[in-house]
PDB file of C-alpha atoms and ligand atoms in Angstrom:
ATOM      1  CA  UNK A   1      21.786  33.412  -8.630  1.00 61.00           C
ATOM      2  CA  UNK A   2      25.309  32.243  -7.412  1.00 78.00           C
ATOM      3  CA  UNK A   3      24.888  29.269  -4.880  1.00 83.00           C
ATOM      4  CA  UNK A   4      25.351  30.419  -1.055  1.00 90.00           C
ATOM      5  CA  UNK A   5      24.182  28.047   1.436  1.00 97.00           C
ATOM      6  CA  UNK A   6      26.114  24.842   2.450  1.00 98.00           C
ATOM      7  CA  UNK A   7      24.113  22.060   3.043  1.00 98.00           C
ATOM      8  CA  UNK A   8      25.602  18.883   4.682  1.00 98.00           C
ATOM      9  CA  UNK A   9      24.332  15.447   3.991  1.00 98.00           C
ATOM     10  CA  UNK A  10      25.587  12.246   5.285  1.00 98.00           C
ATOM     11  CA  UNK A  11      23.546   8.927   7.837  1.00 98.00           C
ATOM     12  CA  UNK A  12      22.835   9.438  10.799  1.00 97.00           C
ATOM     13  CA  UNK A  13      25.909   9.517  13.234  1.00 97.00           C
ATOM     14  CA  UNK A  14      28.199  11.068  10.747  1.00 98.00           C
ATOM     15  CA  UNK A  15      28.445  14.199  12.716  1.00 98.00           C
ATOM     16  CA  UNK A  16      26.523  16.475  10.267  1.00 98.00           C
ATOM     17  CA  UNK A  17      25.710  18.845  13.375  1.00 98.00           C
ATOM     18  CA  UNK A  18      28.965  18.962  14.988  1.00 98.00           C
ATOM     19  CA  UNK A  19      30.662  19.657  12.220  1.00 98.00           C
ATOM     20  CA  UNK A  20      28.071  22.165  10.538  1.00 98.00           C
ATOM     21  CA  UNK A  21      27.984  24.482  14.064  1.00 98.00           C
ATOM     22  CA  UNK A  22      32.056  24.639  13.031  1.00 98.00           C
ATOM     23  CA  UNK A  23      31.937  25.617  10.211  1.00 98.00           C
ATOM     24  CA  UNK A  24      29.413  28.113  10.221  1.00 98.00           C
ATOM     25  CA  UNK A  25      31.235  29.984  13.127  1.00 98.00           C
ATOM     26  CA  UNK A  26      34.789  29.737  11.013  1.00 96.00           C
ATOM     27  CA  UNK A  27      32.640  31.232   7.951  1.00 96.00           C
ATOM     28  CA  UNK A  28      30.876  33.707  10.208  1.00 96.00           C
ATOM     29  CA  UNK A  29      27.324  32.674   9.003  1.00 97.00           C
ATOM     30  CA  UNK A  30      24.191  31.182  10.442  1.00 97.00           C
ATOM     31  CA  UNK A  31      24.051  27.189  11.538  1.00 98.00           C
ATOM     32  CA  UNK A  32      20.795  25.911  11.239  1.00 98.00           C
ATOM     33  CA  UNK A  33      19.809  22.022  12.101  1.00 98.00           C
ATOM     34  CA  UNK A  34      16.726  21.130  10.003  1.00 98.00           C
ATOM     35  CA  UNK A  35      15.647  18.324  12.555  1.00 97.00           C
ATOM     36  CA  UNK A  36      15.276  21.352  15.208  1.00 98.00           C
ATOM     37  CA  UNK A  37      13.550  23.613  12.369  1.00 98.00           C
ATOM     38  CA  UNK A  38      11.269  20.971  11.909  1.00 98.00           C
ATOM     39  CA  UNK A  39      10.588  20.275  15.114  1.00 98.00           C
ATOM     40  CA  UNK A  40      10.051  23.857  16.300  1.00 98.00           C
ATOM     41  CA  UNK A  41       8.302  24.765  12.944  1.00 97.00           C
ATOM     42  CA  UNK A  42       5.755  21.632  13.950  1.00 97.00           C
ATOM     43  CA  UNK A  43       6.194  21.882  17.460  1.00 97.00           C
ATOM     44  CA  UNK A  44       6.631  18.203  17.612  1.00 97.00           C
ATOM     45  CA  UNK A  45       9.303  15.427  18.048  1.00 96.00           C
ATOM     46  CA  UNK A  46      11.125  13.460  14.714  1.00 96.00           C
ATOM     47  CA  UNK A  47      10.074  10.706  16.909  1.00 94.00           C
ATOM     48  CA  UNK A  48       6.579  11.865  16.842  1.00 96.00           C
ATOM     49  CA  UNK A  49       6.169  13.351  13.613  1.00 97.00           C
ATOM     50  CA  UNK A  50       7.169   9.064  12.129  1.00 96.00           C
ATOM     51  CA  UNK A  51       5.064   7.706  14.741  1.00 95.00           C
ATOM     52  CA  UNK A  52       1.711   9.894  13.742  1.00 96.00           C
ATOM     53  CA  UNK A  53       2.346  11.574  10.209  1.00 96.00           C
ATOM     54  CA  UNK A  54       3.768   9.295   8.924  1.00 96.00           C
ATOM     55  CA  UNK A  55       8.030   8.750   7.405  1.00 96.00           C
ATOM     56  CA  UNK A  56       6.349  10.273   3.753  1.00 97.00           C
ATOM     57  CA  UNK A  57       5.108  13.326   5.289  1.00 97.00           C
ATOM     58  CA  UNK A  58       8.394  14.140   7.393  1.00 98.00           C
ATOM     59  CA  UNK A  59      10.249  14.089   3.749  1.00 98.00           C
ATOM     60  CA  UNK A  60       7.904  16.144   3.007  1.00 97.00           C
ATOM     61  CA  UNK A  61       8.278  18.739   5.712  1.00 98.00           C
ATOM     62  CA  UNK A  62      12.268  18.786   4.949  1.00 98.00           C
ATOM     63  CA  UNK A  63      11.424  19.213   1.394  1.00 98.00           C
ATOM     64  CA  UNK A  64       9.639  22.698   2.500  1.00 98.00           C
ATOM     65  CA  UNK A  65      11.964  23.222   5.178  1.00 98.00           C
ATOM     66  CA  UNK A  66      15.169  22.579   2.085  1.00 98.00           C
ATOM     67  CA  UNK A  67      13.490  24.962   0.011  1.00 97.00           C
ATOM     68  CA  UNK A  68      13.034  27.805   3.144  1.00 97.00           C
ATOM     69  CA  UNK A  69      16.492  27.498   3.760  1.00 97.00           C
ATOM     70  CA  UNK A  70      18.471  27.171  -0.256  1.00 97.00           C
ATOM     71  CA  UNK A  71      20.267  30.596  -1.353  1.00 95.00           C
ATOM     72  CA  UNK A  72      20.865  31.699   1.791  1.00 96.00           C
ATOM     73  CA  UNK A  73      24.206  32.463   3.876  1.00 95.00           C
ATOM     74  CA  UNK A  74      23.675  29.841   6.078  1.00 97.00           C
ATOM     75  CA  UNK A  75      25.053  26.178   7.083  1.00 98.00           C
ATOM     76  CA  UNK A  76      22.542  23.729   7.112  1.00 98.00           C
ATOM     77  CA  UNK A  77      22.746  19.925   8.885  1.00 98.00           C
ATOM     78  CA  UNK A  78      19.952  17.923   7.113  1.00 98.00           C
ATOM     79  CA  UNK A  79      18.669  14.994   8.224  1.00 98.00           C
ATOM     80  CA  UNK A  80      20.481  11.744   7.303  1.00 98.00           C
ATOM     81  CA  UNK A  81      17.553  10.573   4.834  1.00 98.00           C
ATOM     82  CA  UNK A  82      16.588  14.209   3.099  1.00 98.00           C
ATOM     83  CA  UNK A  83      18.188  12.828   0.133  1.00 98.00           C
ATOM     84  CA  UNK A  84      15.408  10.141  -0.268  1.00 97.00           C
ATOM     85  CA  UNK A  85      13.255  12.971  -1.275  1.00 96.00           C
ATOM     86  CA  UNK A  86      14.224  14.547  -5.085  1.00 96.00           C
ATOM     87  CA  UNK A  87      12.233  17.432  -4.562  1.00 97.00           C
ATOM     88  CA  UNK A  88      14.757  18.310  -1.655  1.00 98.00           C
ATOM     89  CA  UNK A  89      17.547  17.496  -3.417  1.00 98.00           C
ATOM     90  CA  UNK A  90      16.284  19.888  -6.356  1.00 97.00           C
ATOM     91  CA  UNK A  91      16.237  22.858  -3.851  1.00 97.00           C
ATOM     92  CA  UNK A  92      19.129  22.272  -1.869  1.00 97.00           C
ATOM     93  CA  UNK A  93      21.124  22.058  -5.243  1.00 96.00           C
ATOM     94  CA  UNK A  94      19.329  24.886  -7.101  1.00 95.00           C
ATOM     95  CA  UNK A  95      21.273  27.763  -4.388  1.00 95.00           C
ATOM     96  CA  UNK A  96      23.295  26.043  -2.394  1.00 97.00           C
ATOM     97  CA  UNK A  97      26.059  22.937  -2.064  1.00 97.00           C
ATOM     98  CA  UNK A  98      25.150  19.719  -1.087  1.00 98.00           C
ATOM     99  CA  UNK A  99      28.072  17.962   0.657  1.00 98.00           C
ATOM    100  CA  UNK A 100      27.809  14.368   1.822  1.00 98.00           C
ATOM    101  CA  UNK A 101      29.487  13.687   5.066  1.00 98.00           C
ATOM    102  CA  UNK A 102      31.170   9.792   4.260  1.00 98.00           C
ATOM    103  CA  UNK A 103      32.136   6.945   7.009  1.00 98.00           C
ATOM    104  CA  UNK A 104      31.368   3.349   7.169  1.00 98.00           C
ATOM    105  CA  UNK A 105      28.029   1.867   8.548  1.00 98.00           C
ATOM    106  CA  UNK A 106      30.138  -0.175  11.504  1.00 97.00           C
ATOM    107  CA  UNK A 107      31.633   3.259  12.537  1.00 97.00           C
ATOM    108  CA  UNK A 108      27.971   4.962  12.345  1.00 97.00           C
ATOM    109  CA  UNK A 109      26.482   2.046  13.888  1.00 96.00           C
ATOM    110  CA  UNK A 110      28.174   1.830  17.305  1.00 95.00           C
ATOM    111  CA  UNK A 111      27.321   5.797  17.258  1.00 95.00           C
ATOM    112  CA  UNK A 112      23.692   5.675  16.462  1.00 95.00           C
ATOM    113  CA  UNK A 113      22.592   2.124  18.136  1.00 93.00           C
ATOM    114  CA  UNK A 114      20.081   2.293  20.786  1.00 85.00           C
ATOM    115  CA  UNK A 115      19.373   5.953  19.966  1.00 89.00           C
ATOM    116  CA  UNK A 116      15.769   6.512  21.268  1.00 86.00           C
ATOM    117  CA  UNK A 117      15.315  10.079  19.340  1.00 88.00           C
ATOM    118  CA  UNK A 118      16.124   8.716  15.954  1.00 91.00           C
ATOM    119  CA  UNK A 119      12.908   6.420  14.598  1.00 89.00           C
ATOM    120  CA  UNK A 120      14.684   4.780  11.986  1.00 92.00           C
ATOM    121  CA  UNK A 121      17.466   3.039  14.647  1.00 89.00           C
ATOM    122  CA  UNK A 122      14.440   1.210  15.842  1.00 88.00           C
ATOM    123  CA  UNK A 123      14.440  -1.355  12.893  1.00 88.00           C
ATOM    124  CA  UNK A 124      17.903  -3.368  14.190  1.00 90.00           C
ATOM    125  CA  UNK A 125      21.217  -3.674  12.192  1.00 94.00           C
ATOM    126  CA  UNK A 126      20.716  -5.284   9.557  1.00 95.00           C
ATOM    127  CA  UNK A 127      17.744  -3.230   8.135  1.00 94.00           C
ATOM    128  CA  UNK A 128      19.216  -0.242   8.948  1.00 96.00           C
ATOM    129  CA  UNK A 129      22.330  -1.204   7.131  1.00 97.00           C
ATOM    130  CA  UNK A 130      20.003  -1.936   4.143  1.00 97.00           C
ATOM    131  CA  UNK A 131      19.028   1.433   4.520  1.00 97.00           C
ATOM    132  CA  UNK A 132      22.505   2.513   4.236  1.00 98.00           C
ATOM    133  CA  UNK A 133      23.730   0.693   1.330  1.00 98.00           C
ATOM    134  CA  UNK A 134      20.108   1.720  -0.352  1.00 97.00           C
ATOM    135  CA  UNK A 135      21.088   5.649   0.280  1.00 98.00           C
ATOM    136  CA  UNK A 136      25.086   5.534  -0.803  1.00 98.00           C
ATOM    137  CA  UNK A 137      23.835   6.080  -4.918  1.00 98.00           C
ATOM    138  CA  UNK A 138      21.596   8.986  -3.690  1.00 98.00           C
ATOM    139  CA  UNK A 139      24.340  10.781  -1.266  1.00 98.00           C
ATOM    140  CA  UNK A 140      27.171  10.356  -4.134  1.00 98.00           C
ATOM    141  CA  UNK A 141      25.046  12.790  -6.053  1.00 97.00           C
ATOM    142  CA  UNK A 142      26.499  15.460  -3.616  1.00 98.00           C
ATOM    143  CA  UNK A 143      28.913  18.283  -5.380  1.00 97.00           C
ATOM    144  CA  UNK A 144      31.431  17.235  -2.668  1.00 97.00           C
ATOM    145  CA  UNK A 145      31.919  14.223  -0.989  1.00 98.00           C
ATOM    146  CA  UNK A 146      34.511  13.917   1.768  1.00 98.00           C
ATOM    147  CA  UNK A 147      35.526  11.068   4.113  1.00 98.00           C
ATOM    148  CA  UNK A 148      35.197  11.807   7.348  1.00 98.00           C
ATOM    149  CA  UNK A 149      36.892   8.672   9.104  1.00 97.00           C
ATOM    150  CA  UNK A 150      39.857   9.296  11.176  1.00 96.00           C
ATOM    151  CA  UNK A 151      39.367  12.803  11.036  1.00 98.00           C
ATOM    152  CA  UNK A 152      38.882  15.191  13.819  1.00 97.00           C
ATOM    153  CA  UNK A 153      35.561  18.013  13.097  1.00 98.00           C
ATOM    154  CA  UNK A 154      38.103  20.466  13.128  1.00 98.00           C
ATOM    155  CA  UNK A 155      40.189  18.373   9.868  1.00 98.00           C
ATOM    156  CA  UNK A 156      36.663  17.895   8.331  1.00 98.00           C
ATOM    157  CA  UNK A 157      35.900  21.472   8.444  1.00 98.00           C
ATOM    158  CA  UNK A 158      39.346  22.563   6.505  1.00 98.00           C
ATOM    159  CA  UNK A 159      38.668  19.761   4.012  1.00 98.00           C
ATOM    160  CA  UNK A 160      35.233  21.116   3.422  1.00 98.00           C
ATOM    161  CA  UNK A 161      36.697  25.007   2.904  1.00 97.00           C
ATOM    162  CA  UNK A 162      39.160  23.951   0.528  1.00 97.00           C
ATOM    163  CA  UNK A 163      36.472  21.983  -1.223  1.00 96.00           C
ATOM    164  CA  UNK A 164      34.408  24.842  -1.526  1.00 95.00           C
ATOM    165  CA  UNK A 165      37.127  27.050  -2.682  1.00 92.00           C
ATOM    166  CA  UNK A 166      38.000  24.967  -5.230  1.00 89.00           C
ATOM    167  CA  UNK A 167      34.069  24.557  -6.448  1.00 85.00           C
ATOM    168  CA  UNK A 168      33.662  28.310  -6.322  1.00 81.00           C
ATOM    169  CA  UNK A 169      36.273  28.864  -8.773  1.00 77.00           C
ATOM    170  CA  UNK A 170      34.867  26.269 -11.189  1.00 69.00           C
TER     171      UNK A 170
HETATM  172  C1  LIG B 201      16.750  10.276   9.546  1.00 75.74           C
HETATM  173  C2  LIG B 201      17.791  10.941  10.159  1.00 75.74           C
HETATM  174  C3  LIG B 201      17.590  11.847  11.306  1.00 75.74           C
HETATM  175  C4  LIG B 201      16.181  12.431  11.289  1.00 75.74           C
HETATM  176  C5  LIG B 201      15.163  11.352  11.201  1.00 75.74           C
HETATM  177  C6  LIG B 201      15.340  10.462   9.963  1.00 75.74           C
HETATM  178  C7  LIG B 201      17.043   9.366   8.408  1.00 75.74           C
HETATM  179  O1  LIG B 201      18.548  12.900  11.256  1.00 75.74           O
HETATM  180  O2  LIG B 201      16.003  13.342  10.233  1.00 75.74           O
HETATM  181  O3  LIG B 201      15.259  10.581  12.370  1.00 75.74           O
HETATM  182  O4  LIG B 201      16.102   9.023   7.671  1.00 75.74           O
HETATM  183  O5  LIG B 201      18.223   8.994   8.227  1.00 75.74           O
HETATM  184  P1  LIG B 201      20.118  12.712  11.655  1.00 75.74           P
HETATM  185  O6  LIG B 201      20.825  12.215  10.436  1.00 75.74           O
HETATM  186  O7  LIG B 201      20.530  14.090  12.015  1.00 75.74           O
HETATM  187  O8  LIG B 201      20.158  11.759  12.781  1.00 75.74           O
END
C-alpha cells in the first residue's frame, strides 16, 4: 500500500499542531491531534491519564491511536514522546511519513516551562532536558527531519511539501 498519512514528530513546544492544522488545509486533507483523540477517545485529560494510568499505558493508547490513524489521508500531530514507543513507530512508518519537527531544547524550553497541561514539564529543566537529549536518536529515525528554528509555520510547511515531493518520487 503506498504511504498516505503525514505524521509529525518533534518535543513538546516544537509547534507540531500549528504547523500540522497548515498543512493539512494547504493539502486539503484531515488534521488530526492525537493528544485530543486520546483524550476524547478516553474522555480524560493527558494530565490525568499520567497521573492515574500510568506514563506506560498512555504510550500505549498512542500506539492504538498510531495504528487507527496510519494509511490514511490525514495529517497527524503526535505527541512529543510517541516515539518512545516502537510499536508506534512501526505503524506510523508502515503507511504513512514520520517527520520530526527539530529546534533546540533552550528554544522549546522557554515555550513549554510552567505548562500545567503537559505532565512531563513537571520534572524541572534539567530532567526534562535529559529527556530531550535521551529522545534525539529515536526522532532522527524520522524519513524527514527539518529544522524548524527561525522559521515561520508557514516556511516550515513549504519545507515539509518539498520534502515530501522529493520522498514520493524515491
Ligand atoms: C508528551 C508530549 C505531549 C503529550 C504528553 C507527553 C511527551 O504532547 O503527549 O504530555 O512525552 O513528550 P505535545 O508534544 O503535543 O506537547
Amino acid at each position: 500500500m503506498r504511504r498516505r498519512s503525514i505524521f509529525l514528530t518533534g518535543f513538546m513546544g516544537v509547534g507540531k499542531t500549528t504547523i500540522g492544522r497548515i498543512l493539512a488545509e494547504s493539502l486539503n486533507i484531515e488534521f488530526i491531534d492525537l493528544d485530543e483523540y486520546i483524550t476524547a477517545k478516553e474522555k480524560k485529560e493527558i494530565k490525568d491519564i499520567f497521573l492515574e494510568n500510568g506514563e506506560a499505558a498512555f504510550r500505549g493508547m498512542e500506539a492504538e491511536a498510531a495504528a487507527e490513524w496510519t494509511g490514511r489521508d490525514a495529517v497527524v500531530a503526535t505527541g512529543g514522546g510517541i516515539i518512545e514507543s516502537p510499536e508506534a513507530v512501526k505503524s506510523m512508518k508502515e503507511k504513512g511519513y514520520v517527520i520530526y519537527l527539530q529546534a533546540s531544547f533552550p528554544i522549546l524550553y522557554e515555550r513549554i516551562k510552567g505548562d500545567k497541561t503537559r505532565p512531563l514539564t513537571a520534572v524541572g529543566k534539567e530532567a526534562l532536558e535529559e529527556r530531550f537529549t535521551q529522545r534525539i536518536t529515536l526522532y532522527e529515525k524520522a524519513d524527514i527531519v527539518l529544522n524548524t528554528e527561525n522559521k515561520t509555520p508557514e516556511q516550515v510547511v513549504n519545507d515539509i511539501k518539498t520534502s515530501l515531493a522529493d520522498k514520493r518520487k524515491t
